[in-house]
mmCIF file of C-alpha atoms and ligand atoms in Angstrom:
data_model
loop_
_atom_site.group_PDB
_atom_site.id
_atom_site.type_symbol
_atom_site.label_atom_id
_atom_site.label_comp_id
_atom_site.label_asym_id
_atom_site.label_seq_id
_atom_site.Cartn_x
_atom_site.Cartn_y
_atom_site.Cartn_z
ATOM 1 C CA MET W 237 -61.147 -13.451 23.114
ATOM 2 C CA THR W 238 -63.754 -15.960 21.670
ATOM 3 C CA VAL W 239 -62.795 -19.054 20.880
ATOM 4 C CA PRO W 240 -65.369 -20.794 17.838
ATOM 5 C CA PHE W 241 -66.035 -24.596 17.870
ATOM 6 C CA VAL W 242 -64.587 -24.703 14.271
ATOM 7 C CA ASP W 243 -63.817 -22.285 11.593
ATOM 8 C CA LEU W 244 -64.231 -22.568 8.301
ATOM 9 C CA GLN W 245 -63.781 -19.260 6.771
ATOM 10 C CA LEU W 246 -60.084 -18.979 8.398
ATOM 11 C CA GLN W 247 -59.421 -22.148 6.384
ATOM 12 C CA TYR W 248 -61.099 -21.030 3.111
ATOM 13 C CA ALA W 249 -59.031 -17.704 3.561
ATOM 14 C CA SER W 250 -55.852 -19.727 3.310
ATOM 15 C CA LEU W 251 -57.246 -21.849 0.464
ATOM 16 C CA LYS W 252 -58.793 -19.354 -1.474
ATOM 17 C CA ALA W 253 -56.629 -19.132 -4.760
ATOM 18 C CA GLU W 254 -56.260 -22.768 -4.524
ATOM 19 C CA ILE W 255 -59.875 -23.717 -4.698
ATOM 20 C CA LEU W 256 -61.447 -20.500 -7.268
ATOM 21 C CA THR W 257 -58.715 -22.492 -9.721
ATOM 22 C CA ALA W 258 -60.292 -25.886 -8.986
ATOM 23 C CA VAL W 259 -63.905 -25.063 -9.075
ATOM 24 C CA GLU W 260 -62.926 -22.621 -12.266
ATOM 25 C CA GLY W 261 -61.903 -25.663 -13.845
ATOM 26 C CA VAL W 262 -65.336 -27.321 -13.503
ATOM 27 C CA MET W 263 -67.143 -24.490 -14.850
ATOM 28 C CA GLU W 264 -65.170 -24.554 -17.911
ATOM 29 C CA SER W 265 -65.065 -28.443 -18.178
ATOM 30 C CA ALA W 266 -68.980 -28.167 -17.580
ATOM 31 C CA GLN W 267 -68.978 -31.720 -16.413
ATOM 32 C CA PHE W 268 -70.522 -30.994 -13.588
ATOM 33 C CA VAL W 269 -71.772 -34.816 -12.717
ATOM 34 C CA LEU W 270 -69.158 -37.887 -12.051
ATOM 35 C CA GLY W 271 -66.570 -37.538 -15.101
ATOM 36 C CA LYS W 272 -62.641 -37.170 -14.527
ATOM 37 C CA THR W 273 -62.838 -34.746 -11.850
ATOM 38 C CA VAL W 274 -64.756 -37.052 -9.784
ATOM 39 C CA ALA W 275 -62.508 -40.258 -10.740
ATOM 40 C CA GLU W 276 -59.332 -38.196 -10.157
ATOM 41 C CA PHE W 277 -60.755 -37.381 -6.422
ATOM 42 C CA GLU W 278 -61.331 -40.985 -6.009
ATOM 43 C CA GLY W 279 -58.234 -42.379 -7.308
ATOM 44 C CA ARG W 280 -56.735 -40.007 -4.422
ATOM 45 C CA PHE W 281 -58.369 -40.407 -1.849
ATOM 46 C CA ALA W 282 -58.414 -44.803 -1.921
ATOM 47 C CA ALA W 283 -54.161 -44.189 -2.466
ATOM 48 C CA ALA W 284 -53.986 -41.813 1.024
ATOM 49 C CA HIS W 285 -55.348 -45.014 2.602
ATOM 50 C CA ARG W 286 -53.638 -47.830 0.797
ATOM 51 C CA THR W 287 -57.150 -49.102 -0.424
ATOM 52 C CA ARG W 288 -57.769 -50.299 -4.305
ATOM 53 C CA PHE W 289 -60.999 -48.590 -4.584
ATOM 54 C CA CYS W 290 -63.383 -45.528 -3.852
ATOM 55 C CA VAL W 291 -66.540 -44.441 -5.008
ATOM 56 C CA GLY W 292 -67.759 -41.019 -4.331
ATOM 57 C CA VAL W 293 -70.948 -40.361 -3.644
ATOM 58 C CA GLY W 294 -73.197 -37.166 -2.007
ATOM 59 C CA SER W 295 -72.977 -37.906 1.726
ATOM 60 C CA GLY W 296 -71.892 -40.028 4.741
ATOM 61 C CA THR W 297 -74.655 -41.387 5.208
ATOM 62 C CA GLU W 298 -75.176 -42.341 1.299
ATOM 63 C CA ALA W 299 -71.925 -43.798 1.724
ATOM 64 C CA LEU W 300 -73.140 -46.081 4.625
ATOM 65 C CA HIS W 301 -76.451 -46.628 2.817
ATOM 66 C CA ILE W 302 -74.775 -47.982 -0.751
ATOM 67 C CA LEU W 303 -71.891 -50.118 1.576
ATOM 68 C CA LEU W 304 -75.125 -52.221 3.253
ATOM 69 C CA TRP W 305 -77.426 -52.114 0.191
ATOM 70 C CA ALA W 306 -74.592 -53.487 -2.157
ATOM 71 C CA MET W 307 -73.898 -56.365 0.790
ATOM 72 C CA GLU W 308 -77.729 -57.316 -0.217
ATOM 73 C CA ILE W 309 -78.227 -56.519 3.537
ATOM 74 C CA GLY W 310 -82.068 -56.353 4.112
ATOM 75 C CA ASN W 311 -85.187 -57.561 5.571
ATOM 76 C CA GLY W 312 -84.688 -59.755 8.457
ATOM 77 C CA ASP W 313 -80.976 -59.177 8.951
ATOM 78 C CA GLU W 314 -79.422 -57.584 11.827
ATOM 79 C CA VAL W 315 -76.447 -55.157 11.495
ATOM 80 C CA VAL W 316 -74.463 -54.515 15.290
ATOM 81 C CA THR W 317 -73.174 -51.276 15.906
ATOM 82 C CA VAL W 318 -73.004 -48.719 18.529
ATOM 83 C CA PRO W 319 -75.360 -46.475 20.093
ATOM 84 C CA GLN W 320 -73.265 -43.935 21.211
ATOM 85 C CA THR W 321 -72.673 -42.004 17.377
ATOM 86 C CA PHE W 322 -74.537 -39.785 14.569
ATOM 87 C CA ILE W 323 -77.912 -41.122 13.668
ATOM 88 C CA ALA W 324 -76.586 -42.039 10.199
ATOM 89 C CA THR W 325 -74.791 -44.845 11.133
ATOM 90 C CA ALA W 326 -78.155 -46.428 12.491
ATOM 91 C CA GLU W 327 -80.643 -44.716 9.233
ATOM 92 C CA ALA W 328 -78.147 -46.418 7.283
ATOM 93 C CA ILE W 329 -78.880 -49.902 8.374
ATOM 94 C CA SER W 330 -83.033 -48.964 9.057
ATOM 95 C CA LEU W 331 -83.199 -47.815 5.323
ATOM 96 C CA THR W 332 -81.589 -51.234 4.150
ATOM 97 C CA GLY W 333 -84.978 -52.485 6.035
ATOM 98 C CA ALA W 334 -82.220 -54.493 8.347
ATOM 99 C CA ARG W 335 -83.030 -54.149 12.491
ATOM 100 C CA PRO W 336 -79.659 -52.279 14.307
ATOM 101 C CA VAL W 337 -77.955 -54.047 17.317
ATOM 102 C CA PHE W 338 -76.505 -51.875 19.839
ATOM 103 C CA VAL W 339 -73.430 -52.990 22.108
ATOM 104 C CA ASP W 340 -72.511 -50.560 24.615
ATOM 105 C CA ILE W 341 -68.881 -48.740 23.743
ATOM 106 C CA ASP W 342 -65.707 -48.910 25.734
ATOM 107 C CA PRO W 343 -65.376 -46.452 29.073
ATOM 108 C CA GLU W 344 -61.973 -45.542 28.020
ATOM 109 C CA THR W 345 -61.335 -44.826 23.910
ATOM 110 C CA TYR W 346 -65.885 -44.296 23.946
ATOM 111 C CA THR W 347 -65.726 -47.087 20.541
ATOM 112 C CA MET W 348 -67.483 -50.472 20.594
ATOM 113 C CA ASP W 349 -66.617 -52.565 23.312
ATOM 114 C CA PRO W 350 -65.244 -55.845 21.637
ATOM 115 C CA GLU W 351 -65.836 -57.748 25.225
ATOM 116 C CA ARG W 352 -69.687 -57.267 24.660
ATOM 117 C CA LEU W 353 -69.995 -57.709 20.506
ATOM 118 C CA GLU W 354 -70.150 -61.469 21.234
ATOM 119 C CA GLN W 355 -73.123 -61.875 22.800
ATOM 120 C CA ALA W 356 -74.912 -59.211 20.220
ATOM 121 C CA ILE W 357 -74.146 -61.521 17.566
ATOM 122 C CA THR W 358 -76.748 -64.032 16.084
ATOM 123 C CA PRO W 359 -77.778 -66.330 13.412
ATOM 124 C CA ARG W 360 -79.303 -63.187 11.633
ATOM 125 C CA THR W 361 -76.463 -60.655 11.882
ATOM 126 C CA LYS W 362 -74.866 -59.804 8.465
ATOM 127 C CA ALA W 363 -72.479 -57.030 9.588
ATOM 128 C CA ILE W 364 -70.636 -55.234 12.587
ATOM 129 C CA LEU W 365 -70.391 -52.111 11.867
ATOM 130 C CA PRO W 366 -67.738 -50.251 14.578
ATOM 131 C CA VAL W 367 -67.499 -46.295 14.426
ATOM 132 C CA HIS W 368 -64.353 -44.388 14.992
ATOM 133 C CA LEU W 369 -65.987 -42.172 17.247
ATOM 134 C CA TYR W 370 -64.437 -38.746 17.506
ATOM 135 C CA GLY W 371 -61.096 -39.850 14.914
ATOM 136 C CA GLN W 372 -60.168 -42.745 16.908
ATOM 137 C CA PRO W 373 -60.179 -46.164 15.254
ATOM 138 C CA ALA W 374 -62.047 -48.939 17.405
ATOM 139 C CA ALA W 375 -60.561 -51.774 18.774
ATOM 140 C CA MET W 376 -60.065 -53.238 15.328
ATOM 141 C CA ASP W 377 -57.929 -56.404 16.267
ATOM 142 C CA VAL W 378 -60.255 -57.766 18.726
ATOM 143 C CA ILE W 379 -63.502 -56.910 16.838
ATOM 144 C CA LEU W 380 -61.794 -58.768 13.748
ATOM 145 C CA ASP W 381 -60.820 -61.584 15.568
ATOM 146 C CA VAL W 382 -64.894 -61.891 17.098
ATOM 147 C CA ALA W 383 -66.244 -61.638 13.529
ATOM 148 C CA ILE W 384 -64.081 -63.593 11.918
ATOM 149 C CA ARG W 385 -64.629 -66.189 14.576
ATOM 150 C CA ASN W 386 -68.436 -66.222 13.863
ATOM 151 C CA GLY W 387 -68.129 -65.784 10.129
ATOM 152 C CA VAL W 388 -69.536 -61.799 10.084
ATOM 153 C CA PRO W 389 -67.783 -59.403 7.906
ATOM 154 C CA VAL W 390 -67.006 -55.945 8.926
ATOM 155 C CA ILE W 391 -67.773 -52.747 7.621
ATOM 156 C CA GLU W 392 -66.690 -49.217 9.321
ATOM 157 C CA ASP W 393 -67.829 -46.095 9.819
ATOM 158 C CA ALA W 394 -64.836 -43.894 9.440
ATOM 159 C CA CYS W 395 -66.856 -40.355 8.708
ATOM 160 C CA GLN W 396 -65.032 -39.006 11.529
ATOM 161 C CA ALA W 397 -61.718 -40.246 10.870
ATOM 162 C CA HIS W 398 -60.104 -39.624 8.036
ATOM 163 C CA LEU W 399 -56.560 -40.577 7.481
ATOM 164 C CA ALA W 400 -56.774 -42.387 11.116
ATOM 165 C CA GLN W 401 -54.690 -45.741 11.844
ATOM 166 C CA PHE W 402 -54.524 -49.164 13.624
ATOM 167 C CA ASP W 403 -51.355 -51.321 14.330
ATOM 168 C CA GLY W 404 -49.984 -49.148 11.025
ATOM 169 C CA ARG W 405 -52.721 -49.649 8.679
ATOM 170 C CA PHE W 406 -55.415 -47.079 7.872
ATOM 171 C CA VAL W 407 -59.094 -46.994 8.466
ATOM 172 C CA GLY W 408 -60.328 -48.095 5.432
ATOM 173 C CA GLU W 409 -58.407 -50.914 5.041
ATOM 174 C CA PHE W 410 -59.976 -53.218 8.059
ATOM 175 C CA GLY W 411 -63.633 -53.795 6.833
ATOM 176 C CA LEU W 412 -64.745 -54.983 3.489
ATOM 177 C CA GLY W 413 -65.642 -51.519 3.139
ATOM 178 C CA ALA W 414 -65.782 -48.134 5.014
ATOM 179 C CA ALA W 415 -67.956 -45.297 4.783
ATOM 180 C CA PHE W 416 -66.612 -41.636 4.764
ATOM 181 C CA SER W 417 -68.372 -38.309 5.420
ATOM 182 C CA PHE W 418 -67.292 -34.955 3.864
ATOM 183 C CA TYR W 419 -70.034 -33.064 5.382
ATOM 184 C CA PRO W 420 -68.136 -29.192 5.565
ATOM 185 C CA GLY W 421 -66.956 -29.604 9.159
ATOM 186 C CA LYS W 422 -65.196 -33.087 8.839
ATOM 187 C CA ASN W 423 -61.471 -33.057 8.953
ATOM 188 C CA LEU W 424 -61.914 -33.144 5.370
ATOM 189 C CA GLY W 425 -65.205 -31.396 4.656
ATOM 190 C CA ALA W 426 -66.642 -30.195 1.021
ATOM 191 C CA TYR W 427 -68.299 -27.220 0.549
ATOM 192 C CA GLY W 428 -71.724 -28.759 0.273
ATOM 193 C CA GLU W 429 -72.530 -32.292 1.003
ATOM 194 C CA ALA W 430 -70.373 -35.071 -0.298
ATOM 195 C CA GLY W 431 -69.071 -39.066 0.834
ATOM 196 C CA ALA W 432 -67.357 -42.041 -0.005
ATOM 197 C CA VAL W 433 -66.998 -45.554 -0.068
ATOM 198 C CA LEU W 434 -63.656 -47.266 0.115
ATOM 199 C CA THR W 435 -62.810 -50.963 -0.443
ATOM 200 C CA ASN W 436 -60.608 -53.449 -1.523
ATOM 201 C CA ASP W 437 -63.550 -55.904 -3.436
ATOM 202 C CA GLU W 438 -63.926 -55.487 -6.703
ATOM 203 C CA HIS W 439 -67.022 -56.977 -6.818
ATOM 204 C CA LEU W 440 -68.171 -54.603 -3.956
ATOM 205 C CA HIS W 441 -66.895 -51.649 -5.981
ATOM 206 C CA ASN W 442 -68.562 -52.735 -9.176
ATOM 207 C CA ARG W 443 -72.494 -52.748 -7.457
ATOM 208 C CA MET W 444 -71.459 -49.782 -5.917
ATOM 209 C CA LEU W 445 -70.810 -48.114 -8.780
ATOM 210 C CA MET W 446 -73.799 -49.352 -10.777
ATOM 211 C CA LEU W 447 -76.251 -48.346 -7.509
ATOM 212 C CA ARG W 448 -74.951 -45.083 -7.302
ATOM 213 C CA ASP W 449 -75.825 -44.309 -10.728
ATOM 214 C CA HIS W 450 -79.676 -45.669 -11.414
ATOM 215 C CA GLY W 451 -78.415 -49.438 -11.780
ATOM 216 C CA GLN W 452 -77.030 -48.772 -14.815
ATOM 217 C CA THR W 453 -74.171 -51.033 -16.053
ATOM 218 C CA GLU W 454 -74.048 -48.615 -19.122
ATOM 219 C CA LYS W 455 -76.239 -45.549 -20.701
ATOM 220 C CA TYR W 456 -79.757 -46.951 -20.087
ATOM 221 C CA LYS W 457 -79.126 -50.157 -19.840
ATOM 222 C CA HIS W 458 -80.558 -50.918 -16.423
ATOM 223 C CA LYS W 459 -79.495 -53.534 -14.197
ATOM 224 C CA VAL W 460 -80.950 -53.416 -11.088
ATOM 225 C CA PRO W 461 -83.200 -50.187 -9.367
ATOM 226 C CA GLY W 462 -80.515 -48.415 -8.134
ATOM 227 C CA LEU W 463 -80.545 -44.217 -6.870
ATOM 228 C CA ASN W 464 -79.047 -41.056 -7.733
ATOM 229 C CA TYR W 465 -76.237 -41.437 -5.311
ATOM 230 C CA ARG W 466 -73.252 -39.501 -7.292
ATOM 231 C CA LEU W 467 -70.921 -37.065 -6.194
ATOM 232 C CA ASP W 468 -70.807 -34.052 -7.874
ATOM 233 C CA ALA W 469 -67.447 -32.640 -9.537
ATOM 234 C CA LEU W 470 -67.433 -29.667 -7.933
ATOM 235 C CA GLN W 471 -67.351 -30.777 -4.590
ATOM 236 C CA ALA W 472 -64.548 -33.466 -6.372
ATOM 237 C CA ALA W 473 -62.134 -30.382 -7.213
ATOM 238 C CA ILE W 474 -62.522 -28.991 -3.749
ATOM 239 C CA LEU W 475 -61.921 -31.973 -2.087
ATOM 240 C CA THR W 476 -58.497 -32.730 -4.344
ATOM 241 C CA VAL W 477 -57.589 -29.179 -3.202
ATOM 242 C CA LYS W 478 -58.080 -29.828 0.320
ATOM 243 C CA LEU W 479 -56.864 -33.615 0.825
ATOM 244 C CA GLN W 480 -53.433 -31.890 0.000
ATOM 245 C CA HIS W 481 -53.869 -30.406 2.992
ATOM 246 C CA LEU W 482 -55.213 -33.457 4.959
ATOM 247 C CA LYS W 483 -51.832 -34.580 6.729
ATOM 248 C CA SER W 484 -50.656 -31.459 8.165
ATOM 249 C CA TRP W 485 -54.313 -30.144 9.106
ATOM 250 C CA THR W 486 -54.616 -33.726 11.076
ATOM 251 C CA ASP W 487 -50.895 -33.216 12.496
ATOM 252 C CA LYS W 488 -52.056 -29.708 14.198
ATOM 253 C CA ARG W 489 -55.383 -31.484 15.334
ATOM 254 C CA ARG W 490 -53.064 -34.030 16.911
ATOM 255 C CA ALA W 491 -50.787 -30.933 18.718
ATOM 256 C CA HIS W 492 -53.824 -28.965 19.717
ATOM 257 C CA ALA W 493 -54.688 -32.688 21.637
ATOM 258 C CA ALA W 494 -51.741 -33.023 22.840
ATOM 259 C CA MET W 495 -51.659 -29.321 24.338
ATOM 260 C CA TYR W 496 -55.129 -29.724 25.867
ATOM 261 C CA ARG W 497 -54.098 -33.086 27.434
ATOM 262 C CA SER W 498 -51.487 -31.321 29.665
ATOM 263 C CA LEU W 499 -52.773 -28.377 30.372
ATOM 264 C CA LEU W 500 -56.197 -29.703 32.026
ATOM 265 C CA GLU W 501 -54.307 -33.051 33.464
ATOM 266 C CA GLY W 502 -55.925 -33.194 36.844
ATOM 267 C CA VAL W 503 -57.864 -30.340 36.497
ATOM 268 C CA GLY W 504 -61.387 -30.317 38.724
ATOM 269 C CA ASP W 505 -63.112 -33.933 37.665
ATOM 270 C CA ILE W 506 -62.147 -33.430 34.127
ATOM 271 C CA VAL W 507 -61.835 -37.053 32.366
ATOM 272 C CA LEU W 508 -59.795 -36.522 29.270
ATOM 273 C CA PRO W 509 -60.317 -38.718 26.093
ATOM 274 C CA ALA W 510 -57.919 -42.103 26.250
ATOM 275 C CA GLU W 511 -55.681 -43.282 23.213
ATOM 276 C CA ASN W 512 -55.551 -47.101 22.780
ATOM 277 C CA ILE W 513 -52.113 -47.622 22.098
ATOM 278 C CA MET W 514 -52.639 -49.090 18.752
ATOM 279 C CA ALA W 515 -54.287 -46.129 17.346
ATOM 280 C CA THR W 516 -53.583 -42.973 15.776
ATOM 281 C CA HIS W 517 -56.483 -40.870 16.586
ATOM 282 C CA VAL W 518 -56.869 -38.162 14.195
ATOM 283 C CA TYR W 519 -59.318 -35.845 16.643
ATOM 284 C CA HIS W 520 -62.241 -35.155 14.809
ATOM 285 C CA LEU W 521 -63.167 -33.909 18.365
ATOM 286 C CA PHE W 522 -61.916 -33.873 21.475
ATOM 287 C CA VAL W 523 -64.316 -35.113 24.145
ATOM 288 C CA ILE W 524 -63.778 -34.645 28.029
ATOM 289 C CA GLN W 525 -66.128 -35.276 31.094
ATOM 290 C CA SER W 526 -67.053 -33.605 33.683
ATOM 291 C CA GLY W 527 -69.813 -34.516 36.538
ATOM 292 C CA HIS W 528 -70.845 -30.423 36.053
ATOM 293 C CA ARG W 529 -70.627 -31.206 32.238
ATOM 294 C CA ASP W 530 -73.694 -28.964 31.928
ATOM 295 C CA ALA W 531 -72.480 -25.683 34.220
ATOM 296 C CA LEU W 532 -68.818 -25.801 32.562
ATOM 297 C CA ARG W 533 -70.725 -25.493 29.501
ATOM 298 C CA ALA W 534 -72.312 -22.080 30.316
ATOM 299 C CA HIS W 535 -69.676 -20.622 32.070
ATOM 300 C CA MET W 536 -67.396 -21.415 29.024
ATOM 301 C CA GLN W 537 -69.913 -20.035 26.910
ATOM 302 C CA THR W 538 -69.785 -16.623 29.010
ATOM 303 C CA ALA W 539 -65.888 -16.435 28.208
ATOM 304 C CA GLY W 540 -66.586 -16.917 24.887
ATOM 305 C CA ILE W 541 -66.043 -20.335 24.027
ATOM 306 C CA ALA W 542 -68.247 -22.365 21.850
ATOM 307 C CA THR W 543 -68.372 -26.071 22.946
ATOM 308 C CA GLY W 544 -70.392 -29.104 21.604
ATOM 309 C CA LEU W 545 -72.423 -32.079 22.851
ATOM 310 C CA HIS W 546 -71.640 -35.367 20.624
ATOM 311 C CA TYR W 547 -74.507 -36.704 21.169
ATOM 312 C CA PRO W 548 -76.719 -36.036 24.435
ATOM 313 C CA VAL W 549 -78.577 -38.810 23.506
ATOM 314 C CA PRO W 550 -77.798 -42.169 22.794
ATOM 315 C CA LEU W 551 -79.860 -44.038 19.948
ATOM 316 C CA HIS W 552 -81.298 -46.504 21.797
ATOM 317 C CA LEU W 553 -83.007 -43.582 23.823
ATOM 318 C CA GLN W 554 -84.370 -41.739 20.454
ATOM 319 C CA GLU W 555 -87.875 -41.530 19.678
ATOM 320 C CA ALA W 556 -86.782 -42.920 16.085
ATOM 321 C CA TYR W 557 -85.728 -45.863 17.689
ATOM 322 C CA ALA W 558 -88.577 -46.568 20.223
ATOM 323 C CA PHE W 559 -89.267 -49.215 18.358
ATOM 324 C CA LEU W 560 -86.095 -51.562 18.643
ATOM 325 C CA GLY W 561 -87.206 -51.979 22.335
ATOM 326 C CA TYR W 562 -84.648 -50.883 24.159
ATOM 327 C CA ALA W 563 -84.832 -49.292 27.568
ATOM 328 C CA PRO W 564 -82.785 -46.346 29.308
ATOM 329 C CA GLY W 565 -79.818 -48.323 31.760
ATOM 330 C CA ASP W 566 -79.590 -50.918 29.087
ATOM 331 C CA PHE W 567 -75.741 -48.857 27.592
ATOM 332 C CA PRO W 568 -74.698 -47.482 30.487
ATOM 333 C CA VAL W 569 -71.471 -46.458 29.096
ATOM 334 C CA SER W 570 -72.946 -44.752 26.174
ATOM 335 C CA GLU W 571 -75.311 -42.860 28.285
ATOM 336 C CA GLN W 572 -73.069 -42.019 30.794
ATOM 337 C CA VAL W 573 -71.033 -40.104 28.006
ATOM 338 C CA ALA W 574 -74.020 -38.445 26.295
ATOM 339 C CA ALA W 575 -74.679 -36.710 29.951
ATOM 340 C CA HIS W 576 -71.071 -35.851 30.477
ATOM 341 C CA GLY W 577 -69.353 -35.538 27.243
ATOM 342 C CA LEU W 578 -68.380 -32.105 26.294
ATOM 343 C CA SER W 579 -66.779 -31.369 23.083
ATOM 344 C CA LEU W 580 -63.999 -28.663 23.333
ATOM 345 C CA PRO W 581 -62.614 -26.433 20.131
ATOM 346 C CA MET W 582 -60.465 -28.230 18.024
ATOM 347 C CA PHE W 583 -59.976 -27.107 14.269
ATOM 348 C CA ALA W 584 -56.347 -27.410 12.070
ATOM 349 C CA GLU W 585 -56.083 -23.208 12.575
ATOM 350 C CA LEU W 586 -57.171 -22.884 16.181
ATOM 351 C CA ARG W 587 -54.525 -20.924 17.722
ATOM 352 C CA ALA W 588 -52.055 -22.078 21.492
ATOM 353 C CA ASP W 589 -53.367 -18.701 22.816
ATOM 354 C CA GLN W 590 -56.590 -19.829 22.193
ATOM 355 C CA ILE W 591 -56.781 -23.306 23.819
ATOM 356 C CA GLU W 592 -54.623 -21.906 26.711
ATOM 357 C CA HIS W 593 -57.917 -19.681 27.267
ATOM 358 C CA VAL W 594 -60.513 -22.629 26.824
ATOM 359 C CA CYS W 595 -57.776 -24.693 29.717
ATOM 360 C CA ASP W 596 -57.888 -21.170 31.848
ATOM 361 C CA THR W 597 -61.620 -20.663 31.698
ATOM 362 C CA ILE W 598 -62.314 -24.439 32.337
ATOM 363 C CA ARG W 599 -59.898 -24.291 35.575
ATOM 364 C CA SER W 600 -61.524 -21.019 36.761
ATOM 365 C CA PHE W 601 -64.823 -22.973 36.468
ATOM 366 C CA PHE W 602 -63.594 -25.577 38.822
ATOM 367 C CA ASP W 603 -61.589 -22.909 41.235
HETATM 368 C C1 LIG X 798 -71.082 -37.229 9.740
HETATM 369 C C2 LIG X 798 -71.411 -38.522 10.238
HETATM 370 C C3 LIG X 798 -72.239 -39.734 9.340
HETATM 371 C C4 LIG X 798 -72.586 -38.800 8.189
HETATM 372 O O1 LIG X 798 -72.520 -37.939 7.122
HETATM 373 P P1 LIG X 798 -73.172 -37.055 6.319
HETATM 374 O O2 LIG X 798 -72.029 -36.759 5.334
HETATM 375 O O3 LIG X 798 -73.382 -35.986 7.087
HETATM 376 O O4 LIG X 798 -74.488 -37.810 5.593
HETATM 377 C C5 LIG X 798 -71.939 -40.874 9.416
HETATM 378 N N1 LIG X 798 -71.917 -41.072 10.687
HETATM 379 C C6 LIG X 798 -70.893 -40.471 11.910
HETATM 380 C C7 LIG X 798 -70.054 -41.056 12.507
HETATM 381 C C8 LIG X 798 -70.930 -39.195 11.495
HETATM 382 O O5 LIG X 798 -69.828 -38.415 12.010
#
């Protein structure tokens, strides 16, 4: 038996008729960029997270950037985030001219450690950007407390956390804005690149609408220099179809996580991912830790099981961010998870016998 890390072909096979009908609709309308198909998806995606506004853009990276840009964050400013994330979180900050300032993650939940947040805030801090890593919302209660006390807005990197909840509210409702990615492998994936920002702030919404379309307020009236960050209609049509299945896919991911948990409890030196009691984790990734990570990974590869590393080098140790002046040991929890974390196969269509095979193989490694 082989177990892929994700299987996008299997998902397509189950949706083929619906997807092709939606694609054909866009082809026949010949409206390929923005327009009513994009607006319809934006409305549905905002409603799914109980927010007022959604701005569809070309990727999760663009979503993060346009949000910071619309907030007028730039040169001389600082944005506090975590080093254990995909690099796009920090790139979006750098691209505005601002400086990423890191705080370590919590050893249990792998999200921003709110206890360390306050000491990272300076008079230059213009935003706090927690990442809902692997699909688990960061500790938004404590983070918002610290943010309010310091008068700094919070924005969310929700690129891995579609429909995740914290204290009964959806991600996207907590911050001034939240960035989502629809990269194909994400919980809600396009058939190409796509992303979106959710916000309840009308002013910010209007600024993002303008910036994503060359700073236009009406055709050929450019109020500010913007860019082309538009979402295309084919992706929006596909996402509208897939959004209808997202709740059931999310329930399946959570059920797979529960099965992994029960079969891996107490096996070898495996550390299972902890759930914050206030959070509803959507398991974009199921990441375990082992002190024998690389040997375990090779053993699983031999047994036909694909695994992933998210992420093996934390951002403060990347060459791209050497200029920030951080050193090994600065963020020990991030370094620990980078060295020991192993992402197991996780996608809605994963079968019980495949999960059993993964867990049997892990057990056989420790035997
Ligand atoms: C995927 C991802 C992004 C970037 O999204 P793209 O659509 O690939 O540009 C940003 N942050 C996190 C945490 C991600 O997982």
